[in-house]
mmCIF file of C-alpha atoms in Angstrom:
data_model
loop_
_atom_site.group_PDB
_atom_site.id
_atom_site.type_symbol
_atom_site.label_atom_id
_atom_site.label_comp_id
_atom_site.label_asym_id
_atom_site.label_seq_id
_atom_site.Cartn_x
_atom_site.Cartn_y
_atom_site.Cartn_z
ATOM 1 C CA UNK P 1 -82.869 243.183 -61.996
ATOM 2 C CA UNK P 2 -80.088 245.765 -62.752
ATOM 3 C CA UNK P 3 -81.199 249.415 -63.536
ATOM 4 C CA UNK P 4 -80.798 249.320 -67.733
ATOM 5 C CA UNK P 5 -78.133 251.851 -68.553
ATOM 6 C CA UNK P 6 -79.273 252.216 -72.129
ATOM 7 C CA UNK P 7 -83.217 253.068 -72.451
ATOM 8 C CA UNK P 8 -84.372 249.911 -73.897
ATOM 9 C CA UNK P 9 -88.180 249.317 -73.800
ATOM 10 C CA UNK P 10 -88.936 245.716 -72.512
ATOM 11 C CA UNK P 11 -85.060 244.796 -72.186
ATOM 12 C CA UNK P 12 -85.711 240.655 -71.353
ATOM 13 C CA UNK P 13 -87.425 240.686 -74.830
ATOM 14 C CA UNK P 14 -85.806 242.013 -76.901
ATOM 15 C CA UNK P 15 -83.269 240.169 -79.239
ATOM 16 C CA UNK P 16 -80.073 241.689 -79.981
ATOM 17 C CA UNK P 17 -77.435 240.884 -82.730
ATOM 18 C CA UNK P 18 -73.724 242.459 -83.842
ATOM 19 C CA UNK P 19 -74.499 243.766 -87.132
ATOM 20 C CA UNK P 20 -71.610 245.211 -88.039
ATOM 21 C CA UNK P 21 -67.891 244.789 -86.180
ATOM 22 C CA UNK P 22 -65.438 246.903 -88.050
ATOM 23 C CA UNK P 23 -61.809 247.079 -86.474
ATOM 24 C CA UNK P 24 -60.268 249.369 -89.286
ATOM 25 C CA UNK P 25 -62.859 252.010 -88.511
ATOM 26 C CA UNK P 26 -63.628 251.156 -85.096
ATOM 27 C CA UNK P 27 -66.847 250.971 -85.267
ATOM 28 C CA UNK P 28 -69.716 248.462 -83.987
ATOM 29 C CA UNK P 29 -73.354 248.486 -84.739
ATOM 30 C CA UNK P 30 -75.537 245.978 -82.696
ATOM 31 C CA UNK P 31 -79.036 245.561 -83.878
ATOM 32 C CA UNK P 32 -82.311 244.979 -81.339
ATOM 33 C CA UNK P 33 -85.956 244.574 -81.699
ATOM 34 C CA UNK P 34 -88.523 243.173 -79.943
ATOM 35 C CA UNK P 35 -91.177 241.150 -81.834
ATOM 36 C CA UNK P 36 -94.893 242.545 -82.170
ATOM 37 C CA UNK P 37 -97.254 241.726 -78.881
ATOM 38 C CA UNK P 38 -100.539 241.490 -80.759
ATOM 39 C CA UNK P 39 -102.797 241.409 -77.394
ATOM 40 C CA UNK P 40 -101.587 244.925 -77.167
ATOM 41 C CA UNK P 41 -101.608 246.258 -80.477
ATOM 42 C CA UNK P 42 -97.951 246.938 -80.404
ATOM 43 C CA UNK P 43 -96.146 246.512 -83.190
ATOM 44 C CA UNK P 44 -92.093 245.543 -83.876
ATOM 45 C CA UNK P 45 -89.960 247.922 -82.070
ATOM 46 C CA UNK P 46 -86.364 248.667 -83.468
ATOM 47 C CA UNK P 47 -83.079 250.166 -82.182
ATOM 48 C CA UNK P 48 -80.140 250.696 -83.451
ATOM 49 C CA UNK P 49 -76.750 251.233 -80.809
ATOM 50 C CA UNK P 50 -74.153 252.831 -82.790
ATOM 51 C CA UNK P 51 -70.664 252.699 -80.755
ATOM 52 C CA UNK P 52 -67.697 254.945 -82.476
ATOM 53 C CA UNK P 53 -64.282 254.728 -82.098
ATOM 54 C CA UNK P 54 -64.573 251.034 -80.425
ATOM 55 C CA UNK P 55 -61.332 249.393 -79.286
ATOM 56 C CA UNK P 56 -62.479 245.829 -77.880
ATOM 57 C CA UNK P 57 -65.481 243.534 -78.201
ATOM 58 C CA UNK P 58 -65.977 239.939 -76.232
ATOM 59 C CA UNK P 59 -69.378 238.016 -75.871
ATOM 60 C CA UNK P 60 -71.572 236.789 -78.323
ATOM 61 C CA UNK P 61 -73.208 237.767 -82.011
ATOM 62 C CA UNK P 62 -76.314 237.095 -80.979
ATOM 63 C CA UNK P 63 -78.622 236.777 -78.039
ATOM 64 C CA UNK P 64 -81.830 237.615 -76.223
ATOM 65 C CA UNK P 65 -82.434 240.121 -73.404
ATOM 66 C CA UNK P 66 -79.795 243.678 -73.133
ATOM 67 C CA UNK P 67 -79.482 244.846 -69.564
ATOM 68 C CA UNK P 68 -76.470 247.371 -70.226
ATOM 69 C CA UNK P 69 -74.378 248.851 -67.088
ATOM 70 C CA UNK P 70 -71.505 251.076 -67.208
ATOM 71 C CA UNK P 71 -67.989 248.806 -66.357
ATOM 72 C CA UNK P 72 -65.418 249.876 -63.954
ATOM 73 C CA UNK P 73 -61.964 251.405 -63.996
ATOM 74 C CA UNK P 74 -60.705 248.043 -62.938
ATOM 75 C CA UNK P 75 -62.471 245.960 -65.083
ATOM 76 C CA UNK P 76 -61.404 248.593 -68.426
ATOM 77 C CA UNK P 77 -57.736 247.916 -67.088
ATOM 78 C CA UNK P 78 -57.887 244.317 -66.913
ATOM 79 C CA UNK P 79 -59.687 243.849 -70.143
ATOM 80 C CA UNK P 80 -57.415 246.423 -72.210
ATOM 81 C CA UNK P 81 -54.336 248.294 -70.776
ATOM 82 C CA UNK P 82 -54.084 250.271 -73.318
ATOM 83 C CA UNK P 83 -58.201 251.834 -73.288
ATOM 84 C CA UNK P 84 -57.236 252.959 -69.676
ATOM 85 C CA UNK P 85 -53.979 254.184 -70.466
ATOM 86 C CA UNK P 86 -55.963 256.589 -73.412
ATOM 87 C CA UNK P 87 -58.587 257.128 -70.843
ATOM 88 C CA UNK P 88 -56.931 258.794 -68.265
ATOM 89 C CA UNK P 89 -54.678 261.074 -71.000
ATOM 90 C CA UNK P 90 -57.742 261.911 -72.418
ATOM 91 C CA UNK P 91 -59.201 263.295 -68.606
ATOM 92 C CA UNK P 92 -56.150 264.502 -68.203
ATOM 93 C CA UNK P 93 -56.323 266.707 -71.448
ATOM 94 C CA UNK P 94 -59.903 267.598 -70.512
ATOM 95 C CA UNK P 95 -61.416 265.770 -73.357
ATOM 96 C CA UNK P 96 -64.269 264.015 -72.833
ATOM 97 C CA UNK P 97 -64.728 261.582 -75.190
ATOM 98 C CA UNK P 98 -62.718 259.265 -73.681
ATOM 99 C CA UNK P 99 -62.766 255.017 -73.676
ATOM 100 C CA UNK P 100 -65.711 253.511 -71.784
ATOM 101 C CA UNK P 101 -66.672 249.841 -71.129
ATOM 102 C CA UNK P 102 -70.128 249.047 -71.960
ATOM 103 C CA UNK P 103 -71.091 245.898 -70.022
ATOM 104 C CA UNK P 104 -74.177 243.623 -71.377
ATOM 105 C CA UNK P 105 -75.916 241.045 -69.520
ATOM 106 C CA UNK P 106 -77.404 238.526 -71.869
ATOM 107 C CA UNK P 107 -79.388 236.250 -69.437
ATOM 108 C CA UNK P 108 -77.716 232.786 -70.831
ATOM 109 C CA UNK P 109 -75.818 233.795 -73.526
ATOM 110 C CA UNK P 110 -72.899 234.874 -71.527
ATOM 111 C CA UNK P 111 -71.778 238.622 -70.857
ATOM 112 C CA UNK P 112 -70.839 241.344 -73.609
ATOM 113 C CA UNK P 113 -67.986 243.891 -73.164
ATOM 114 C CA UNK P 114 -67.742 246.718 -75.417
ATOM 115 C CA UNK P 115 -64.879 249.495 -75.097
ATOM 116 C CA UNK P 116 -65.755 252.623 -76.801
ATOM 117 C CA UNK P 117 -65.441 256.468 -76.814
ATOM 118 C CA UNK P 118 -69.115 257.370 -78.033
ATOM 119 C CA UNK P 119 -72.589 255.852 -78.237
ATOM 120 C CA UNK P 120 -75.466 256.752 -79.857
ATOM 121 C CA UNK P 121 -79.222 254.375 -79.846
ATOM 122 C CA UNK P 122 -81.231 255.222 -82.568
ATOM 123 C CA UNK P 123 -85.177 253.918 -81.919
ATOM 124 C CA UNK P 124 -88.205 253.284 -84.112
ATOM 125 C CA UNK P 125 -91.739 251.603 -83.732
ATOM 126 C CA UNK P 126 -93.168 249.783 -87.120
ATOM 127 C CA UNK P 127 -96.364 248.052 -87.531
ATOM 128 C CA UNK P 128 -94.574 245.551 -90.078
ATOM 129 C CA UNK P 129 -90.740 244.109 -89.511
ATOM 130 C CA UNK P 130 -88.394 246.083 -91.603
ATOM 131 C CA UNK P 131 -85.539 245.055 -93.594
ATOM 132 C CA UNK P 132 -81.851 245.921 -92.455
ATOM 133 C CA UNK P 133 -79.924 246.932 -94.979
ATOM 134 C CA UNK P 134 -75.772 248.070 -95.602
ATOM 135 C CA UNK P 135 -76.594 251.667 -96.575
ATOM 136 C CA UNK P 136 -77.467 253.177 -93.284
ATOM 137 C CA UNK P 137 -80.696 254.423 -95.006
ATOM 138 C CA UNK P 138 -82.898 252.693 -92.703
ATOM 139 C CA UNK P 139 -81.994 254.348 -89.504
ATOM 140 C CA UNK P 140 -80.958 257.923 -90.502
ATOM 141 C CA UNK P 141 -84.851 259.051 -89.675
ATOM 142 C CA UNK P 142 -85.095 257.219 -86.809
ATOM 143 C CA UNK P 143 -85.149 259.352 -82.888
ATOM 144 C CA UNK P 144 -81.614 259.455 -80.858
ATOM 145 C CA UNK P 145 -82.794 258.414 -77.740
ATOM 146 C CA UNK P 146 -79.074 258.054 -75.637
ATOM 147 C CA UNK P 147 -76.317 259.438 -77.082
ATOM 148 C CA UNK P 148 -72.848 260.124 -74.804
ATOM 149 C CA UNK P 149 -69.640 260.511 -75.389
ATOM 150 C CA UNK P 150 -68.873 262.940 -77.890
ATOM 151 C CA UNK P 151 -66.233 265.998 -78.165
ATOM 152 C CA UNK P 152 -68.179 268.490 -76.136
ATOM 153 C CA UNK P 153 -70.729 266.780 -74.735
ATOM 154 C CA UNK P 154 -70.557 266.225 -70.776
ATOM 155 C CA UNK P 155 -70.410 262.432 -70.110
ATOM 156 C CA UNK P 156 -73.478 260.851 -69.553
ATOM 157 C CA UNK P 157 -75.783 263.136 -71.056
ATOM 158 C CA UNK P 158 -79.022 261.531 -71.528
ATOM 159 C CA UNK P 159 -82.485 263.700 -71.721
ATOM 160 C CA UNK P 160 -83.443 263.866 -75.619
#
């Protein structure tokens, strides 16, 4: 199996889903949690990935297992000319929160491909399932556990 590029606890079990999609304000929100194990005494386990200024999305709303890997150069230019075009201005111009293609293996559900400037995972353990809601309430207490991508930030900068 593929090294996980986002820090996802028990990535084969979890269950992932496209909560929000929003073209006008580029942004995406998938949700993923992994069900209690009760021989274990763990309990649900939530996160939230967050992706700003996001320019293209392909696979499907929902699935099972999240193996994430960075996508390259090639594969940005094939999917979307114009994300590599903005990405190499952007390096050019020294900015560093450029385009960059997320790329999701699902196991059976076919392969995600997310283009985006910045990411941030929220993550949360509950003893009883919580209830999603529209406000953004829910997640605003939750840890950042990978975040990348924005204005002065170097890329890649995981550690919290």
């Amino acid at each position: 199996m593929t090294q996980n590029y986002f820090p996802i606890i028990d990535e084969d079990k979890v269950f992932c889903d496209v909560t929000g999609y929003d073209r006008t304000l580029f942004n995406t929100k998938l949700r993923v949690y992994r069900e209690p194990d009760f021989k274990s005494n763990m309990g649900f386990q939530y996160y939230l990935i967050d992706l700003f200024f996001c320019i293209y999305y392909s696979g499907p709303l929902f699935w099972q297992g999240l193996v994430a890997s960075q996508g390259t150069d090639e594969e940005m230019r094939q999917l979307a000319p114009h994300a590599w075009d903005r990405k190499v201005e952007m390096t050019a111009e020294g900015r560093d929160h450029f385009p960059k293609l997320y790329c999701i293996e699902t196991g059976d559900a076919g392969p995600v491909k997310i283009i985006a400037g910045a990411c941030r995972i929220y993550a949360h353990n509950s003893p009883v399932p919580l209830a999603f809601n529209d406000d953004g309430e829910w997640f605003g207490h939750w840890d950042i556990v990978f975040e990348e991508g924005f204005a002065g930030q170097p890329f890649n900068e995981v550690g919290f």
